[in-house]
Amino acid sequence: MTIGTVRAYPFGQLDRLALDPTYAYLREHEPVTRVQMPFGEESWLVTRHADARMVMSDPRFRRSEVLDRDPPRVAEHTTDGGIIAMDPPDHTRLRRLVTKAFTVRRVEELRPRTELIANDLVDAMTKAESPADLVDEFAVPLPVTVICELLGVPYTDRDRFRGWSDALLSTSSLTPQQVMESTGQFLNYMAALVERRRAEPTEDLLGALVRTYDEGDHLADEELIGLAVALLVAGHETTASQLPNFVYTLQTHPDLLDLLKTRPQLIPGAVEELMRWVPVFAAAAFPRYATEDVELSGG
């Protein structure tokens, strides 16, 4: 393999949660390698932690460039936009608006209610006829309920916005036209909730964002609606996916599962390690563009 070779990416068929061994080879021998994803322009893939951290945090790498380029991606349609396509200071401004709702103190205040929801879901699963569906009966309703209550979105609409979220995150099952239609419906739905908050102010997060907008904190209407959609999607999709992934990981490592059963005090540390070890995405996403020549560990 020469440095000039462009590899097809993703590297091969997915095998559950196992990473392709090519990652390990590249991390050791070719940490910065040229790849071609199914759609979009060629790109560089970094496989070492230090390089990835630099690309994610160094201001010389920018996200907003995706709006004017043909970004590398696994699906034909592009979903880049809103806060995920912003760079500082715009990204910082929007991020600051919501960090007040996710302080350590605020998250701790959410803990009792979250535990109650989780316990009720587990009780319902154990009382029902077996087998239970971990995804539909626990992994999805837990984060959906929590984010709905925090943001102020009716839980009764969960099936609607879950379908829209699936469309936004789809990599192959929908056409670009279908994704566009679902996105439009999602934005219209959130715009209606925003208008309702203006007519009937509330103390939830969406109500607070509307007040921030109306008080002139430079939050454009489309930014407000896009931010609300991003919070709703990000607030449940990752957790809904990772909870069953964590259970699967422990089921396939029974020695570790038995250890946690006998020593439950280890669970907080195990959760942190599972978050690190279990991949969130099946492939790289959210590309950055270098605005000048930058040297990484691979040259």
Coordinates of C-alpha atoms in Angstrom, one line a residue:
M1 CA 0.0 0.0 0.0
T2 CA 1.5 3.4 -1.0
I3 CA 0.7 6.7 0.6
G4 CA -1.1 7.8 -2.6
T5 CA -3.6 5.0 -2.4
V6 CA -7.2 6.0 -1.8
R7 CA -9.1 3.4 0.2
A8 CA -12.8 2.7 -0.1
Y9 CA -14.6 3.6 3.1
P10 CA -16.3 2.2 5.2
F11 CA -13.8 -0.6 4.9
G12 CA -16.1 -3.6 4.9
Q13 CA -19.4 -5.2 6.0
L14 CA -20.4 -4.3 9.6
D15 CA -20.1 -7.2 12.1
R16 CA -22.3 -6.1 14.9
L17 CA -20.2 -3.8 17.2
A18 CA -16.8 -5.0 16.1
L19 CA -14.5 -2.5 14.4
D20 CA -12.9 -3.5 11.2
P21 CA -9.3 -4.6 11.8
T22 CA -8.2 -2.1 9.1
Y23 CA -8.5 0.7 11.8
A24 CA -5.9 -1.0 14.0
Y25 CA -3.5 -1.4 11.0
L26 CA -3.9 2.2 10.0
R27 CA -3.5 3.5 13.5
E28 CA -0.1 1.8 13.6
H29 CA 1.2 2.2 10.1
E30 CA -0.8 4.9 8.3
P31 CA -2.6 7.1 10.8
V32 CA -3.6 9.7 8.2
T33 CA -4.9 8.0 5.1
R34 CA -6.8 9.0 2.0
V35 CA -10.4 7.6 1.7
Q36 CA -13.3 7.7 -0.6
M37 CA -16.8 7.4 1.0
P38 CA -19.8 6.2 -1.1
F39 CA -20.8 9.9 -1.8
G40 CA -18.9 13.2 -1.8
E41 CA -15.3 14.2 -2.4
E42 CA -12.2 12.4 -1.2
S43 CA -11.1 13.0 2.3
W44 CA -8.5 12.1 4.9
L45 CA -9.3 9.7 7.8
V46 CA -7.3 10.0 11.0
T47 CA -7.2 7.0 13.4
R48 CA -5.1 8.2 16.3
H49 CA -6.7 9.9 19.3
A50 CA -4.3 12.9 19.4
D51 CA -5.0 13.6 15.7
A52 CA -8.8 13.2 16.1
R53 CA -8.8 15.5 19.1
M54 CA -6.8 18.1 17.2
V55 CA -9.1 18.0 14.2
M56 CA -12.2 18.3 16.4
S57 CA -10.8 21.2 18.5
D58 CA -8.3 23.2 16.4
P59 CA -9.9 26.3 14.9
R60 CA -7.9 25.7 11.7
F61 CA -10.4 23.0 11.0
R62 CA -13.9 24.2 10.2
R63 CA -17.4 22.6 9.9
S64 CA -19.1 25.4 8.0
E65 CA -17.3 24.5 4.8
V66 CA -19.7 21.6 4.3
L67 CA -22.3 24.1 3.2
D68 CA -20.3 25.0 0.1
R69 CA -18.7 21.7 -0.6
D70 CA -19.7 18.1 -1.6
P71 CA -18.9 16.6 1.8
P72 CA -17.9 12.9 2.2
R73 CA -20.7 10.8 3.5
V74 CA -22.3 7.4 3.5
A75 CA -25.7 8.4 2.2
E76 CA -26.7 10.2 -1.0
H77 CA -28.5 13.0 0.9
T78 CA -26.8 15.6 3.0
T79 CA -28.1 16.5 6.5
D80 CA -25.5 19.1 7.4
G81 CA -27.0 22.3 8.7
G82 CA -27.9 24.1 11.8
I83 CA -25.6 24.0 14.8
I84 CA -23.7 21.0 13.6
A85 CA -22.5 23.0 10.6
M86 CA -21.4 26.0 12.6
D87 CA -18.0 27.2 13.8
P88 CA -17.2 29.7 16.6
P89 CA -18.4 32.3 17.3
D90 CA -21.9 31.3 16.0
H91 CA -21.6 27.8 17.4
T92 CA -20.5 29.2 20.7
R93 CA -23.4 31.6 20.8
L94 CA -26.0 28.9 20.3
R95 CA -24.2 26.4 22.6
R96 CA -24.2 29.0 25.4
L97 CA -28.0 29.3 25.2
V98 CA -28.6 25.6 26.0
T99 CA -25.7 24.9 28.4
K100 CA -27.7 26.6 31.2
A101 CA -30.2 23.7 31.0
F102 CA -27.4 21.1 31.2
T103 CA -25.3 22.2 34.2
V104 CA -24.2 19.6 36.7
R105 CA -26.8 20.9 39.1
R106 CA -29.6 20.8 36.6
V107 CA -28.7 17.3 35.5
E108 CA -28.7 16.1 39.1
E109 CA -32.1 17.6 39.6
L110 CA -33.3 15.4 36.7
R111 CA -31.9 12.2 38.2
P112 CA -34.9 11.3 40.5
R113 CA -37.4 11.7 37.7
T114 CA -35.2 9.8 35.3
E115 CA -34.8 7.0 37.8
L116 CA -38.5 6.9 38.4
I117 CA -39.2 6.6 34.6
A118 CA -36.6 3.9 34.3
N119 CA -38.0 1.9 37.2
D120 CA -41.5 2.1 35.9
L121 CA -40.4 0.8 32.5
V122 CA -38.5 -2.1 34.1
D123 CA -41.5 -2.9 36.2
A124 CA -43.8 -3.0 33.2
M125 CA -41.3 -5.3 31.3
T126 CA -41.1 -7.7 34.2
K127 CA -44.9 -7.9 34.7
A128 CA -45.6 -8.4 31.0
E129 CA -45.3 -11.8 29.3
S130 CA -41.8 -12.6 28.2
P131 CA -39.8 -12.1 26.2
A132 CA -39.6 -8.3 26.4
D133 CA -38.3 -6.0 23.7
L134 CA -35.5 -4.0 25.3
V135 CA -35.5 -1.4 22.5
D136 CA -39.2 -0.7 22.2
E137 CA -40.1 -1.1 25.9
F138 CA -37.1 0.6 27.6
A139 CA -34.3 2.0 25.4
V140 CA -36.5 4.2 23.3
P141 CA -39.2 5.4 25.8
L142 CA -36.7 6.3 28.5
P143 CA -34.7 9.0 26.7
V144 CA -37.8 10.1 24.7
T145 CA -39.7 10.7 27.9
V146 CA -36.9 12.6 29.5
I147 CA -36.1 14.9 26.5
C148 CA -39.8 15.5 25.9
E149 CA -40.3 16.7 29.5
L150 CA -37.1 18.8 29.5
L151 CA -37.7 20.4 26.1
G152 CA -41.5 20.6 26.4
V153 CA -42.5 18.4 23.5
P154 CA -45.7 16.4 23.8
Y155 CA -44.8 12.7 24.5
T156 CA -48.0 11.7 22.6
D157 CA -46.2 12.9 19.4
R158 CA -43.3 10.5 20.0
D159 CA -44.1 8.3 17.0
R160 CA -44.1 11.2 14.7
F161 CA -40.8 12.8 15.6
R162 CA -39.2 9.4 16.0
G163 CA -40.0 8.7 12.4
W164 CA -38.7 12.1 11.4
S165 CA -35.5 11.5 13.4
D166 CA -35.0 8.2 11.7
A167 CA -35.3 9.9 8.3
L168 CA -32.8 12.5 9.2
L169 CA -30.3 9.9 10.3
S170 CA -31.0 7.4 7.6
T171 CA -28.0 6.2 5.6
S172 CA -29.6 4.1 2.9
S173 CA -33.3 3.3 3.3
L174 CA -34.8 6.6 2.1
T175 CA -34.4 8.7 -1.0
P176 CA -33.2 12.3 -0.8
Q177 CA -36.7 13.4 -1.6
Q178 CA -38.2 11.4 1.3
V179 CA -35.5 12.8 3.7
M180 CA -36.3 16.3 2.5
E181 CA -40.0 15.8 3.0
S182 CA -39.5 14.4 6.5
T183 CA -37.2 17.2 7.4
G184 CA -39.7 19.8 6.3
Q185 CA -42.5 18.2 8.3
F186 CA -40.2 18.1 11.4
L187 CA -39.3 21.8 11.0
N188 CA -43.0 22.8 10.5
Y189 CA -43.9 20.8 13.6
M190 CA -41.3 22.5 15.7
A191 CA -42.2 25.9 14.3
A192 CA -45.8 25.3 15.5
L193 CA -44.6 24.5 19.0
V194 CA -42.5 27.7 19.0
E195 CA -45.5 29.8 18.1
R196 CA -47.5 28.0 20.8
R197 CA -44.9 29.0 23.3
R198 CA -45.2 32.6 22.3
A199 CA -48.9 32.5 22.8
E200 CA -48.7 30.5 26.0
P201 CA -45.2 30.9 27.7
T202 CA -43.9 27.9 29.6
E203 CA -40.9 27.1 31.9
D204 CA -39.5 24.3 29.8
L205 CA -36.4 24.6 27.7
L206 CA -38.3 25.4 24.5
G207 CA -40.1 28.2 26.3
A208 CA -36.8 29.5 27.6
L209 CA -35.3 29.5 24.1
V210 CA -38.3 31.4 22.8
R211 CA -38.0 34.0 25.5
T212 CA -34.3 34.4 24.7
Y213 CA -35.2 35.0 21.1
D214 CA -37.9 37.5 21.9
E215 CA -35.6 39.4 24.3
G216 CA -33.2 40.0 21.4
D217 CA -30.3 37.6 22.1
H218 CA -29.6 37.5 18.3
L219 CA -31.2 34.1 17.8
A220 CA -32.8 34.0 14.4
D221 CA -36.1 32.3 14.0
E222 CA -34.7 29.5 11.8
E223 CA -31.8 29.1 14.3
L224 CA -34.3 28.7 17.1
I225 CA -36.4 26.0 15.2
G226 CA -33.3 24.2 14.0
L227 CA -31.7 24.2 17.4
A228 CA -34.9 22.8 18.9
V229 CA -35.0 20.0 16.3
A230 CA -31.3 19.2 17.0
L231 CA -31.9 19.0 20.7
L232 CA -34.9 16.7 20.3
V233 CA -33.0 14.4 18.0
A234 CA -29.7 14.4 19.9
G235 CA -31.6 14.1 23.2
H236 CA -32.9 10.6 22.5
E237 CA -31.3 8.9 19.5
T238 CA -27.9 8.3 20.9
T239 CA -29.2 7.0 24.2
A240 CA -31.8 4.9 22.5
S241 CA -29.1 3.2 20.4
Q242 CA -26.4 2.9 23.0
L243 CA -28.5 1.4 25.8
P244 CA -29.1 -1.9 23.9
N245 CA -25.6 -1.8 22.6
F246 CA -24.3 -1.7 26.2
V247 CA -26.5 -4.6 27.2
Y248 CA -25.4 -6.6 24.2
T249 CA -21.7 -5.9 25.0
L250 CA -22.2 -7.1 28.6
Q251 CA -24.2 -10.2 27.4
T252 CA -21.2 -11.1 25.1
H253 CA -18.8 -10.6 28.0
P254 CA -20.6 -12.6 30.8
D255 CA -17.6 -12.4 33.1
L256 CA -17.9 -8.6 33.2
L257 CA -21.6 -8.8 33.6
D258 CA -21.3 -11.2 36.6
L259 CA -18.7 -8.9 38.1
L260 CA -21.1 -5.9 37.9
K261 CA -23.9 -8.0 39.5
T262 CA -21.7 -8.9 42.4
R263 CA -20.1 -5.5 42.7
P264 CA -22.7 -2.9 41.7
Q265 CA -20.4 -0.1 43.0
L266 CA -18.4 -0.6 39.8
I267 CA -21.3 0.3 37.5
P268 CA -20.6 4.1 37.2
G269 CA -17.1 3.3 36.0
A270 CA -18.4 0.6 33.7
V271 CA -20.8 3.0 32.1
E272 CA -18.0 5.5 31.4
E273 CA -15.9 2.7 29.9
L274 CA -18.8 1.5 27.8
M275 CA -19.3 5.0 26.4
R276 CA -15.7 5.0 25.4
W277 CA -15.5 1.5 24.0
V278 CA -18.8 1.0 22.2
P279 CA -18.8 3.0 18.8
V280 CA -21.6 5.6 18.5
F281 CA -21.4 5.6 14.7
A282 CA -20.9 2.8 12.2
A283 CA -18.6 5.1 10.2
A284 CA -16.9 8.5 10.4
A285 CA -19.2 11.5 10.1
F286 CA -19.3 15.3 10.4
P287 CA -16.2 16.1 8.3
R288 CA -13.9 19.1 9.1
Y289 CA -12.1 21.1 6.5
A290 CA -8.6 22.5 7.1
T291 CA -8.3 26.2 6.3
E292 CA -4.5 26.0 6.0
D293 CA -1.8 23.3 5.8
V294 CA -1.7 21.4 9.1
E295 CA 0.8 18.6 10.1
L296 CA -0.6 15.7 11.9
S297 CA 1.2 12.7 13.4
G298 CA 1.0 10.8 10.2
G299 CA 2.6 13.6 8.2

